[in-house]
Amino acid sequence: MKELKPITLHTDREAYLRELTRPGTLWDVLVIGGGATGLGIALDATARGYKTLLVEQADFAKGTSSRSTKLVHGGVRYLAQGDVKLVREASIERGLLHRNAPHLVKDQHFIVPVYSLWDRLKYTIGLKLYDRIAGKLRLGPSVFISRSETIDKIPGIRTRGLKGGVLYHDGQFDDSRLAINLVQSIWEHGGHAINYVRVTGLAKNDNGHISGVAIKDTESGMSYQLQAKAVVNATGVFVDDILQMDNPGSEKSICVSQGIHLVLDKSFYPAADALMIPKTSDGRVLFAVPWHDKVVVGTTDTPVDHASLEPVALEKEIQFILDTAGSYLEKKPRREDVLSVFAGQRPLAAPKKGEQKTKEISRSHKIIVSPSHLFTMLGGKWTTYRKMGEDMVDRIEKEKSWPPRQPATATMAIHGYTEAPVDWADPFYFYGSDAPLLRQSMNGDANEWLSTELSIHKTQVLWAVKYEMARTVEDVLARRTRALLLDARETQRIAPQVARIMAAELGKDAAWETEQVKNFMKVSSQYILQ
């Protein structure tokens, strides 16, 4: 595989939008939704040579897809539920992603602390089965380790009654950085993707079949009509909004579950290996995972009534994680120790029985095709995004009677791919093959650091605008860098500087700067525990 270099694309957003909305343009595949699901579908369609466009109402990965536990995993919990098929599929996809995006996905060691002989037997056998299911694409073998080795590897773990631990391998990644690299991969292979474009309606032909969409550019307020042979609803927790456009009054297809994470200083968990607590009081697993020199602790599984682009952590969720983590860590975290709290929502296929709990609903994906030929993807998770894309394009070809084209994403290098060894301690590691060019752009100017604590440099802001379609301060600080998720207060401090740099690059005025800072302060305040 060759290393992929950055390409200067679409810095003139108005010109790009004119190109996409040129009258008479007919798209083969038009994807609604710029999260993991939509990006996977758009890249697969693009790679097969279809004329493809993806539109996203906010920023790429703005919702669920930037708020995960940062794991690319087969799913130990799904194995416990007996969903071997999902575990097998996810384990294979984990291996492929590790191979195709080595600058973002790494082999992460996890340790399950064992406090009884029964637990030792149960988890050792279970994780050996986990290894076997992954086959040749496993990241490494699971082993039982002694009490002393467990304490050495995860200092700070509760030692009372500790018998040892089971060490196993899974993948860790940076979710929104993968999303941005997928957007760049779509561009590089001849496809198109644009953010801040909302679908406002569906167009149908005389046969009642979907023939296109109405869109609105949320920056300019301009509206356009687009024509497409196939339209895909890949909007995650918002799929029912699009389904209602197609068939008003239709039944709900998904239920929404919320999960939150707390970010702590690494002193609470000063380990390179991640901690997996296999069963909590609510029946879920809990992870403490080192990430960007911090530790991410989560998650919860709370049913919520409404989907939101900016969900807010509930007090009971916050307390649950603090209490559960505190029962395993010697240094117990308190509210004032939390650097950032972020919430995400999972789109789960609606259960057949109303009493089924969200944590018991399968994370496997499901495709539905409406009588109007609207293609909708339900469920799924980041780990299987590529397979979801492949399955959807296969289904489109079948339903539309198109001659099948060979899928190409299983061996496709994702933008940023590099064969050079990755230094995970490097604050710019996630740029992959772009990192040397980014450093070159910095010109060794030590005075341009916006935050030495979070390793945020002025050049990263300019890079995000030029190469990564960042349009707002939040885009830069929440998703092009991960600053907001790592230390919300520090991010608020540098927001005015980021706005000033962006305004100069984008040709915006002082009023735009002020509005951007105001909007960012409002959003970021939800990441801070008062």
Coordinates of C-alpha atoms in Angstrom, one line a residue:
M1 CA 0.0 0.0 0.0
K2 CA 1.2 3.5 -0.8
E3 CA 1.2 6.4 1.7
L4 CA -1.6 8.9 0.9
K5 CA -0.7 12.6 0.8
P6 CA -3.1 15.4 1.5
I7 CA -4.9 17.0 -1.4
T8 CA -6.1 20.6 -1.4
L9 CA -9.8 20.1 -2.1
H10 CA -12.9 22.2 -1.7
T11 CA -11.4 25.1 0.2
D12 CA -13.8 27.3 -1.8
R13 CA -17.0 25.9 -0.4
E14 CA -19.3 28.0 -2.5
A15 CA -17.6 26.8 -5.7
Y16 CA -17.8 23.2 -4.6
L17 CA -21.5 23.5 -3.7
R18 CA -22.1 25.0 -7.2
E19 CA -20.3 22.0 -8.7
L20 CA -22.4 19.5 -6.7
T21 CA -25.7 21.2 -7.5
R22 CA -25.2 21.9 -11.2
P23 CA -28.5 21.4 -13.0
G24 CA -28.8 18.1 -14.9
T25 CA -26.4 16.3 -12.6
L26 CA -27.6 12.7 -11.9
W27 CA -26.0 10.9 -9.0
D28 CA -25.8 7.1 -8.9
V29 CA -25.8 7.0 -5.1
L30 CA -26.7 9.8 -2.8
V31 CA -26.1 9.1 0.9
I32 CA -27.8 11.1 3.7
G33 CA -25.6 11.2 6.8
G34 CA -21.9 11.8 7.5
G35 CA -21.3 9.5 10.4
A36 CA -19.6 6.1 10.4
T37 CA -22.5 4.4 8.5
G38 CA -22.9 7.0 5.8
L39 CA -19.1 7.3 5.2
G40 CA -18.7 3.6 4.9
I41 CA -21.5 3.4 2.3
A42 CA -20.2 6.4 0.3
L43 CA -16.7 5.1 0.3
D44 CA -17.8 1.6 -0.9
A45 CA -20.0 3.1 -3.6
T46 CA -17.2 5.5 -4.7
A47 CA -14.7 2.6 -4.8
R48 CA -16.9 0.6 -7.1
G49 CA -17.0 3.5 -9.5
Y50 CA -20.5 4.9 -8.8
K51 CA -21.0 8.7 -9.0
T52 CA -21.5 9.3 -5.3
L53 CA -22.4 12.2 -3.1
L54 CA -22.7 12.3 0.7
V55 CA -24.5 15.1 2.5
E56 CA -24.3 15.8 6.2
Q57 CA -26.7 18.2 8.1
A58 CA -24.0 19.3 10.6
D59 CA -20.3 18.3 10.7
F60 CA -18.9 14.9 9.8
A61 CA -19.2 12.6 12.8
K62 CA -20.9 15.4 14.8
G63 CA -23.2 13.0 16.6
T64 CA -22.7 9.4 17.8
S65 CA -19.6 8.7 15.6
S66 CA -17.3 11.1 17.5
R67 CA -18.5 10.0 21.0
S68 CA -17.6 6.3 21.2
T69 CA -15.5 4.4 23.8
K70 CA -12.7 4.6 21.1
L71 CA -12.6 0.9 20.7
V72 CA -12.5 -1.2 17.5
H73 CA -13.6 -4.5 19.0
G74 CA -15.2 -7.8 18.4
G75 CA -17.4 -7.2 21.5
V76 CA -16.7 -9.4 24.5
R77 CA -20.2 -8.6 25.8
Y78 CA -21.9 -9.8 22.6
L79 CA -20.1 -13.1 23.0
A80 CA -21.5 -13.4 26.5
Q81 CA -25.0 -12.8 25.0
G82 CA -24.3 -15.6 22.5
D83 CA -24.1 -13.4 19.4
V84 CA -21.2 -15.3 17.8
K85 CA -22.1 -14.1 14.3
L86 CA -21.7 -10.4 15.3
V87 CA -18.5 -11.1 17.2
R88 CA -17.0 -13.0 14.2
E89 CA -18.0 -10.2 11.8
A90 CA -16.6 -7.5 14.1
S91 CA -13.4 -9.3 14.8
I92 CA -12.7 -9.7 11.1
E93 CA -13.5 -6.0 10.5
R94 CA -11.3 -5.0 13.4
G95 CA -8.4 -6.8 11.7
L96 CA -9.0 -5.2 8.4
L97 CA -9.2 -1.7 9.9
H98 CA -6.0 -2.3 11.8
R99 CA -4.4 -3.2 8.5
N100 CA -5.9 -0.4 6.4
A101 CA -5.5 2.5 8.9
P102 CA -2.5 1.7 11.0
H103 CA -2.0 5.3 11.9
L104 CA -5.3 5.4 13.8
V105 CA -5.9 1.8 15.0
K106 CA -3.6 0.1 17.4
D107 CA -3.4 -3.2 19.3
Q108 CA -4.5 -2.3 22.8
H109 CA -4.0 -4.7 25.7
F110 CA -6.9 -5.1 28.1
I111 CA -6.9 -6.7 31.5
V112 CA -9.9 -8.2 33.3
P113 CA -9.2 -8.2 37.0
V114 CA -10.1 -11.5 38.6
Y115 CA -11.3 -11.8 42.2
S116 CA -12.4 -15.4 42.4
L117 CA -11.3 -18.8 41.0
W118 CA -14.7 -19.1 39.1
D119 CA -14.1 -15.7 37.4
R120 CA -10.6 -16.9 36.4
L121 CA -12.0 -20.0 34.7
K122 CA -15.0 -18.2 33.1
Y123 CA -13.0 -15.3 31.7
T124 CA -10.0 -17.3 30.5
I125 CA -12.3 -19.8 28.6
G126 CA -14.4 -16.9 27.3
L127 CA -11.5 -14.9 26.0
K128 CA -9.8 -17.9 24.5
L129 CA -13.0 -18.4 22.5
Y130 CA -12.9 -14.7 21.6
D131 CA -9.4 -15.3 20.2
R132 CA -10.5 -18.4 18.2
I133 CA -13.5 -16.6 16.6
A134 CA -11.1 -13.8 15.2
G135 CA -9.0 -16.5 13.6
K136 CA -6.0 -15.2 11.6
L137 CA -7.1 -11.6 12.1
R138 CA -6.8 -11.7 15.9
L139 CA -4.4 -9.1 17.4
G140 CA -2.8 -11.5 19.9
P141 CA -3.6 -14.3 22.3
S142 CA -5.3 -13.9 25.7
V143 CA -3.4 -15.2 28.7
F144 CA -4.0 -15.4 32.5
I145 CA -1.5 -13.3 34.4
S146 CA -0.6 -13.5 38.1
R147 CA -1.7 -11.2 40.9
S148 CA 1.7 -9.5 41.1
E149 CA 1.9 -9.0 37.3
T150 CA -1.7 -7.6 37.3
I151 CA -0.7 -5.0 40.0
D152 CA 2.4 -4.1 38.0
K153 CA 0.5 -3.6 34.8
I154 CA -2.5 -1.7 36.2
P155 CA -1.2 0.3 39.2
G156 CA -4.1 1.7 41.1
I157 CA -6.3 -1.3 40.8
R158 CA -8.1 -2.5 43.9
T159 CA -5.8 -5.2 45.4
R160 CA -8.1 -6.6 48.1
G161 CA -9.1 -10.2 47.1
L162 CA -7.3 -9.9 43.7
K163 CA -6.3 -13.3 42.3
G164 CA -4.8 -12.1 39.0
G165 CA -6.1 -11.0 35.6
V166 CA -6.9 -12.1 32.1
L167 CA -5.0 -10.1 29.5
Y168 CA -6.5 -10.0 26.0
H169 CA -6.2 -7.9 22.8
D170 CA -8.6 -5.5 21.1
G171 CA -8.3 -2.4 19.0
Q172 CA -8.3 1.2 20.0
F173 CA -8.8 4.1 17.6
D174 CA -9.7 7.8 17.2
D175 CA -13.3 7.8 15.9
S176 CA -13.7 11.3 14.5
R177 CA -10.2 11.3 13.0
L178 CA -11.2 8.1 11.2
A179 CA -14.3 9.9 10.0
I180 CA -12.3 12.8 8.6
N181 CA -9.8 10.4 6.9
L182 CA -12.8 8.5 5.3
V183 CA -14.1 11.8 3.9
Q184 CA -10.6 12.5 2.4
S185 CA -10.6 8.9 1.0
I186 CA -13.9 9.5 -0.7
W187 CA -12.6 12.7 -2.3
E188 CA -9.3 11.0 -3.4
H189 CA -11.2 8.2 -5.1
G190 CA -13.5 10.5 -7.1
G191 CA -16.5 10.7 -4.8
H192 CA -18.0 13.8 -3.1
A193 CA -18.9 14.7 0.5
I194 CA -20.0 17.9 2.0
N195 CA -21.0 19.0 5.5
Y196 CA -23.6 21.5 6.7
V197 CA -26.1 20.5 4.0
R198 CA -29.5 19.3 5.3
V199 CA -32.0 17.2 3.4
T200 CA -35.4 18.9 3.7
G201 CA -37.5 16.6 1.4
L202 CA -37.6 13.6 -0.9
A203 CA -38.5 13.7 -4.6
K204 CA -40.4 10.9 -6.2
N205 CA -41.2 10.0 -9.9
D206 CA -44.5 9.1 -11.4
N207 CA -44.0 5.5 -10.1
G208 CA -43.7 6.7 -6.5
H209 CA -40.0 5.8 -6.4
I210 CA -37.4 8.1 -4.9
S211 CA -35.7 10.2 -7.6
G212 CA -33.8 12.7 -5.6
V213 CA -33.7 15.0 -2.6
A214 CA -34.3 18.6 -1.7
I215 CA -31.4 20.1 0.3
K216 CA -30.6 23.3 2.1
D217 CA -27.1 24.7 2.7
T218 CA -27.3 25.8 6.3
E219 CA -24.5 28.3 5.9
S220 CA -26.0 30.4 3.1
G221 CA -29.7 29.3 3.5
M222 CA -29.8 28.4 -0.2
S223 CA -32.0 25.5 -1.3
Y224 CA -31.4 23.0 -4.2
Q225 CA -32.8 20.0 -5.8
L226 CA -30.6 16.9 -6.5
Q227 CA -31.4 13.9 -8.7
A228 CA -30.2 10.4 -7.8
K229 CA -30.8 6.9 -8.9
A230 CA -30.5 5.5 -5.4
V231 CA -30.9 7.4 -2.1
V232 CA -29.6 6.0 1.2
N233 CA -30.8 7.0 4.6
A234 CA -27.8 6.5 6.9
T235 CA -28.6 9.1 9.5
G236 CA -28.2 7.0 12.6
V237 CA -30.4 8.1 15.5
F238 CA -32.3 10.3 13.0
V239 CA -33.3 7.6 10.5
D240 CA -37.0 7.9 11.5
D241 CA -37.0 11.6 10.5
I242 CA -36.1 10.6 6.9
L243 CA -38.5 7.7 7.0
Q244 CA -41.3 10.1 8.0
M245 CA -40.4 12.2 4.9
D246 CA -40.9 9.1 2.8
N247 CA -44.0 7.8 4.5
P248 CA -45.6 10.2 7.1
G249 CA -47.0 8.3 10.0
S250 CA -44.8 5.2 9.7
E251 CA -43.9 3.3 12.8
K252 CA -40.6 3.9 14.6
S253 CA -37.8 1.7 13.3
I254 CA -35.3 2.4 16.0
C255 CA -35.0 3.1 19.7
V256 CA -32.3 5.4 21.1
S257 CA -29.9 4.5 23.9
Q258 CA -27.5 7.0 25.4
G259 CA -24.0 6.2 26.6
I260 CA -21.6 8.7 28.4
H261 CA -17.9 8.8 29.1
L262 CA -15.9 10.6 31.7
V263 CA -12.3 11.8 30.9
L264 CA -9.8 11.8 33.8
D265 CA -6.2 12.7 34.3
K266 CA -4.0 9.6 33.8
S267 CA -3.0 9.7 37.4
F268 CA -6.2 8.0 38.2
Y269 CA -5.2 5.1 36.0
P270 CA -1.5 5.4 35.2
A271 CA -1.3 2.3 33.0
A272 CA -0.6 1.5 29.4
D273 CA -3.0 -1.5 29.5
A274 CA -6.8 -0.8 29.5
L275 CA -9.1 -2.0 32.3
M276 CA -12.2 -4.0 31.5
I277 CA -14.8 -4.5 34.3
P278 CA -16.9 -7.4 32.9
K279 CA -20.1 -6.8 34.8
T280 CA -21.5 -3.7 36.5
S281 CA -24.6 -3.1 38.5
D282 CA -26.5 -2.3 35.3
G283 CA -25.3 -5.4 33.5
R284 CA -22.9 -3.7 31.1
V285 CA -19.1 -3.8 30.9
L286 CA -17.1 -0.7 32.0
F287 CA -13.8 0.3 30.4
A288 CA -11.0 2.5 31.6
V289 CA -8.9 3.2 28.5
P290 CA -5.7 5.3 28.1
W291 CA -6.3 7.8 25.2
H292 CA -4.3 10.9 24.2
D293 CA -2.5 10.9 27.5
K294 CA -5.8 10.9 29.5
V295 CA -8.1 8.0 30.6
V296 CA -11.6 7.5 29.2
V297 CA -14.0 5.8 31.5
G298 CA -17.4 4.5 30.3
T299 CA -20.0 3.7 29.3
T300 CA -23.7 3.6 30.2
D301 CA -26.8 2.4 28.5
T302 CA -29.8 4.6 29.1
P303 CA -32.9 4.6 27.0
V304 CA -33.9 8.1 25.9
D305 CA -37.1 9.3 24.2
H306 CA -35.6 11.7 21.7
A307 CA -32.5 11.8 19.5
S308 CA -30.2 14.8 19.8
L309 CA -27.2 16.1 17.9
E310 CA -25.8 17.3 21.3
P311 CA -27.0 14.9 24.0
V312 CA -26.3 15.8 27.6
A313 CA -25.1 13.4 30.3
L314 CA -27.7 12.6 32.9
E315 CA -26.8 13.0 36.6
K316 CA -27.5 9.3 37.3
E317 CA -25.1 8.3 34.5
I318 CA -22.3 10.5 35.8
Q319 CA -22.7 9.1 39.3
F320 CA -22.9 5.5 38.1
I321 CA -19.5 5.8 36.4
L322 CA -17.9 7.6 39.3
D323 CA -19.2 5.0 41.7
T324 CA -18.3 2.0 39.6
A325 CA -14.8 3.3 38.7
G326 CA -14.3 4.2 42.4
S327 CA -15.0 0.6 43.5
Y328 CA -12.1 -0.7 41.3
L329 CA -9.5 2.2 41.5
E330 CA -7.5 3.0 44.6
K331 CA -7.7 6.7 43.8
K332 CA -11.4 7.3 43.6
P333 CA -12.4 10.0 41.1
R334 CA -14.7 12.8 42.2
R335 CA -16.8 15.2 40.1
E336 CA -14.2 18.0 40.3
D337 CA -11.6 15.6 38.8
V338 CA -13.6 15.1 35.6
L339 CA -11.8 17.0 32.7
S340 CA -14.6 16.4 30.2
V341 CA -17.9 14.5 30.0
F342 CA -19.4 13.5 26.6
A343 CA -22.5 11.7 25.7
G344 CA -23.4 9.8 22.5
Q345 CA -26.6 8.0 21.3
R346 CA -26.9 4.6 19.8
P347 CA -29.4 3.8 17.0
L348 CA -30.7 0.4 17.9
A349 CA -33.2 -1.5 15.7
A350 CA -36.5 -1.4 17.6
P351 CA -37.0 -4.6 19.6
K352 CA -39.8 -7.0 18.8
K353 CA -40.8 -7.1 22.4
G354 CA -41.4 -3.9 24.3
E355 CA -39.9 -5.2 27.5
Q356 CA -36.5 -5.9 25.9
K357 CA -33.7 -3.8 27.5
T358 CA -31.5 -1.7 25.2
K359 CA -28.3 -3.5 26.3
E360 CA -29.8 -6.8 25.1
I361 CA -30.6 -5.5 21.6
S362 CA -28.2 -6.7 19.0
R363 CA -25.7 -4.2 17.6
S364 CA -25.8 -6.0 14.2
H365 CA -27.0 -3.9 11.3
K366 CA -30.2 -4.3 9.3
I367 CA -31.1 -2.9 5.8
I368 CA -34.7 -2.0 5.0
V369 CA -36.0 -0.9 1.6
S370 CA -39.2 1.0 1.5
P371 CA -41.8 0.6 -1.4
S372 CA -40.5 3.9 -2.7
H373 CA -37.0 2.4 -2.9
L374 CA -35.5 4.4 -0.1
F375 CA -32.6 2.4 1.3
T376 CA -32.2 2.7 5.1
M377 CA -29.5 1.3 7.4
L378 CA -30.5 0.5 11.0
G379 CA -28.2 -0.3 13.9
G380 CA -24.6 -1.2 13.5
K381 CA -21.4 0.1 15.2
W382 CA -18.1 1.8 14.2
T383 CA -16.2 -1.5 14.1
T384 CA -18.4 -2.9 11.3
Y385 CA -18.8 0.4 9.3
R386 CA -16.9 -1.0 6.2
K387 CA -19.0 -4.2 6.1
M388 CA -22.2 -2.1 6.5
G389 CA -21.1 -0.1 3.5
E390 CA -20.4 -3.1 1.4
D391 CA -23.7 -4.8 2.4
M392 CA -25.7 -1.7 1.5
V393 CA -24.2 -1.2 -2.0
D394 CA -24.7 -4.9 -2.7
R395 CA -28.3 -4.5 -1.8
I396 CA -28.7 -1.4 -4.0
E397 CA -27.2 -3.3 -6.9
K398 CA -29.6 -6.2 -6.3
E399 CA -32.8 -4.0 -5.9
K400 CA -31.9 -1.8 -8.8
S401 CA -30.9 -4.7 -11.0
W402 CA -27.5 -3.1 -11.6
P403 CA -24.7 -5.3 -12.9
P404 CA -22.7 -6.2 -9.7
R405 CA -19.4 -4.5 -9.3
Q406 CA -16.5 -5.9 -7.2
P407 CA -16.2 -4.4 -3.7
A408 CA -12.9 -2.8 -3.1
T409 CA -12.7 -1.5 0.5
A410 CA -11.4 -4.6 2.3
T411 CA -7.9 -3.9 1.0
M412 CA -8.1 -0.1 0.5
A413 CA -5.6 2.1 2.4
I414 CA -7.5 4.9 4.2
H415 CA -6.1 8.4 3.9
G416 CA -3.2 8.9 6.3
Y417 CA -2.0 5.3 5.8
T418 CA 1.7 5.0 6.5
E419 CA 4.1 2.0 6.6
A420 CA 6.3 3.9 9.0
P421 CA 6.2 2.7 12.7
V422 CA 3.7 4.8 14.6
D423 CA 4.9 6.6 17.7
W424 CA 1.7 6.7 19.8
A425 CA 3.3 9.2 22.2
D426 CA 3.6 11.7 19.3
P427 CA 0.8 14.3 19.8
F428 CA 0.4 14.4 15.9
Y429 CA 0.4 10.6 15.4
F430 CA -3.2 10.6 14.1
Y431 CA -2.2 12.6 11.0
G432 CA -0.4 9.6 9.7
S433 CA 1.3 10.3 6.4
D434 CA 0.2 14.0 6.7
A435 CA 2.2 14.5 9.9
P436 CA 5.6 15.4 8.3
L437 CA 3.9 17.9 6.0
L438 CA 2.0 19.4 8.9
R439 CA 5.3 19.8 10.9
Q440 CA 6.9 21.4 7.8
S441 CA 4.1 23.9 7.8
M442 CA 4.8 24.8 11.4
N443 CA 8.2 26.1 10.4
G444 CA 9.5 25.3 13.9
D445 CA 7.6 28.2 15.4
A446 CA 7.3 27.6 19.1
N447 CA 5.4 30.8 19.6
E448 CA 2.3 29.5 17.8
W449 CA 1.2 26.9 20.3
L450 CA -2.3 27.6 21.4
S451 CA -2.2 24.9 24.2
T452 CA 1.0 23.2 25.2
E453 CA -1.1 21.0 27.6
L454 CA -3.2 19.6 24.7
S455 CA -0.5 20.0 22.0
I456 CA -2.7 22.3 19.9
H457 CA -0.8 24.4 17.4
K458 CA -2.0 27.2 15.1
T459 CA -1.0 25.2 12.1
Q460 CA -3.5 22.5 13.0
V461 CA -6.3 25.0 12.8
L462 CA -5.2 26.2 9.4
W463 CA -4.7 22.5 8.3
A464 CA -8.3 21.7 9.4
V465 CA -9.7 24.5 7.3
K466 CA -7.6 23.9 4.2
Y467 CA -7.6 20.1 4.0
E468 CA -10.4 18.8 6.3
M469 CA -13.4 21.0 5.6
A470 CA -13.6 22.4 9.2
R471 CA -16.2 25.3 9.2
T472 CA -16.6 26.2 12.9
V473 CA -14.5 26.5 16.0
E474 CA -16.3 23.4 17.3
D475 CA -15.3 21.4 14.2
V476 CA -11.7 22.1 15.0
L477 CA -11.7 21.7 18.7
A478 CA -14.1 18.7 19.0
R479 CA -13.4 16.6 15.9
R480 CA -10.3 17.7 13.9
T481 CA -8.5 17.8 17.2
R482 CA -10.0 16.1 20.2
A483 CA -9.4 19.0 22.6
L484 CA -13.0 19.4 23.8
L485 CA -13.2 15.7 24.8
L486 CA -9.9 15.8 26.6
D487 CA -10.1 19.0 28.7
A488 CA -13.2 21.2 28.2
R489 CA -12.0 24.1 30.3
E490 CA -8.6 24.4 28.6
T491 CA -10.5 24.3 25.3
Q492 CA -12.7 27.2 26.3
R493 CA -9.5 29.2 27.0
I494 CA -8.2 28.8 23.5
A495 CA -11.5 29.1 21.6
P496 CA -11.1 32.9 20.9
Q497 CA -7.7 32.3 19.4
V498 CA -9.0 29.5 17.2
A499 CA -11.9 31.8 16.0
R500 CA -9.5 34.5 15.1
I501 CA -7.2 32.2 13.1
M502 CA -10.2 30.7 11.3
A503 CA -11.8 34.1 10.5
A504 CA -8.6 35.3 8.9
E505 CA -8.3 32.1 6.8
L506 CA -12.0 32.0 5.8
G507 CA -12.3 35.7 5.2
K508 CA -14.9 36.2 8.0
D509 CA -15.5 39.4 10.0
A510 CA -15.4 40.2 13.7
A511 CA -19.1 39.4 14.1
W512 CA -18.5 35.9 12.9
E513 CA -15.7 35.5 15.4
T514 CA -17.9 36.6 18.2
E515 CA -20.8 34.4 17.2
Q516 CA -18.4 31.4 16.9
V517 CA -17.0 31.8 20.4
K518 CA -20.5 32.3 21.8
N519 CA -21.7 29.1 20.2
F520 CA -18.7 27.1 21.3
M521 CA -18.9 28.3 24.9
K522 CA -22.6 27.2 24.9
V523 CA -21.8 23.7 23.6
S524 CA -18.6 23.2 25.6
S525 CA -20.3 24.1 28.9
Q526 CA -22.2 20.8 28.7
Y527 CA -18.8 19.0 28.8
I528 CA -18.0 20.5 32.2
L529 CA -19.4 19.1 35.5
Q530 CA -20.5 22.1 37.6

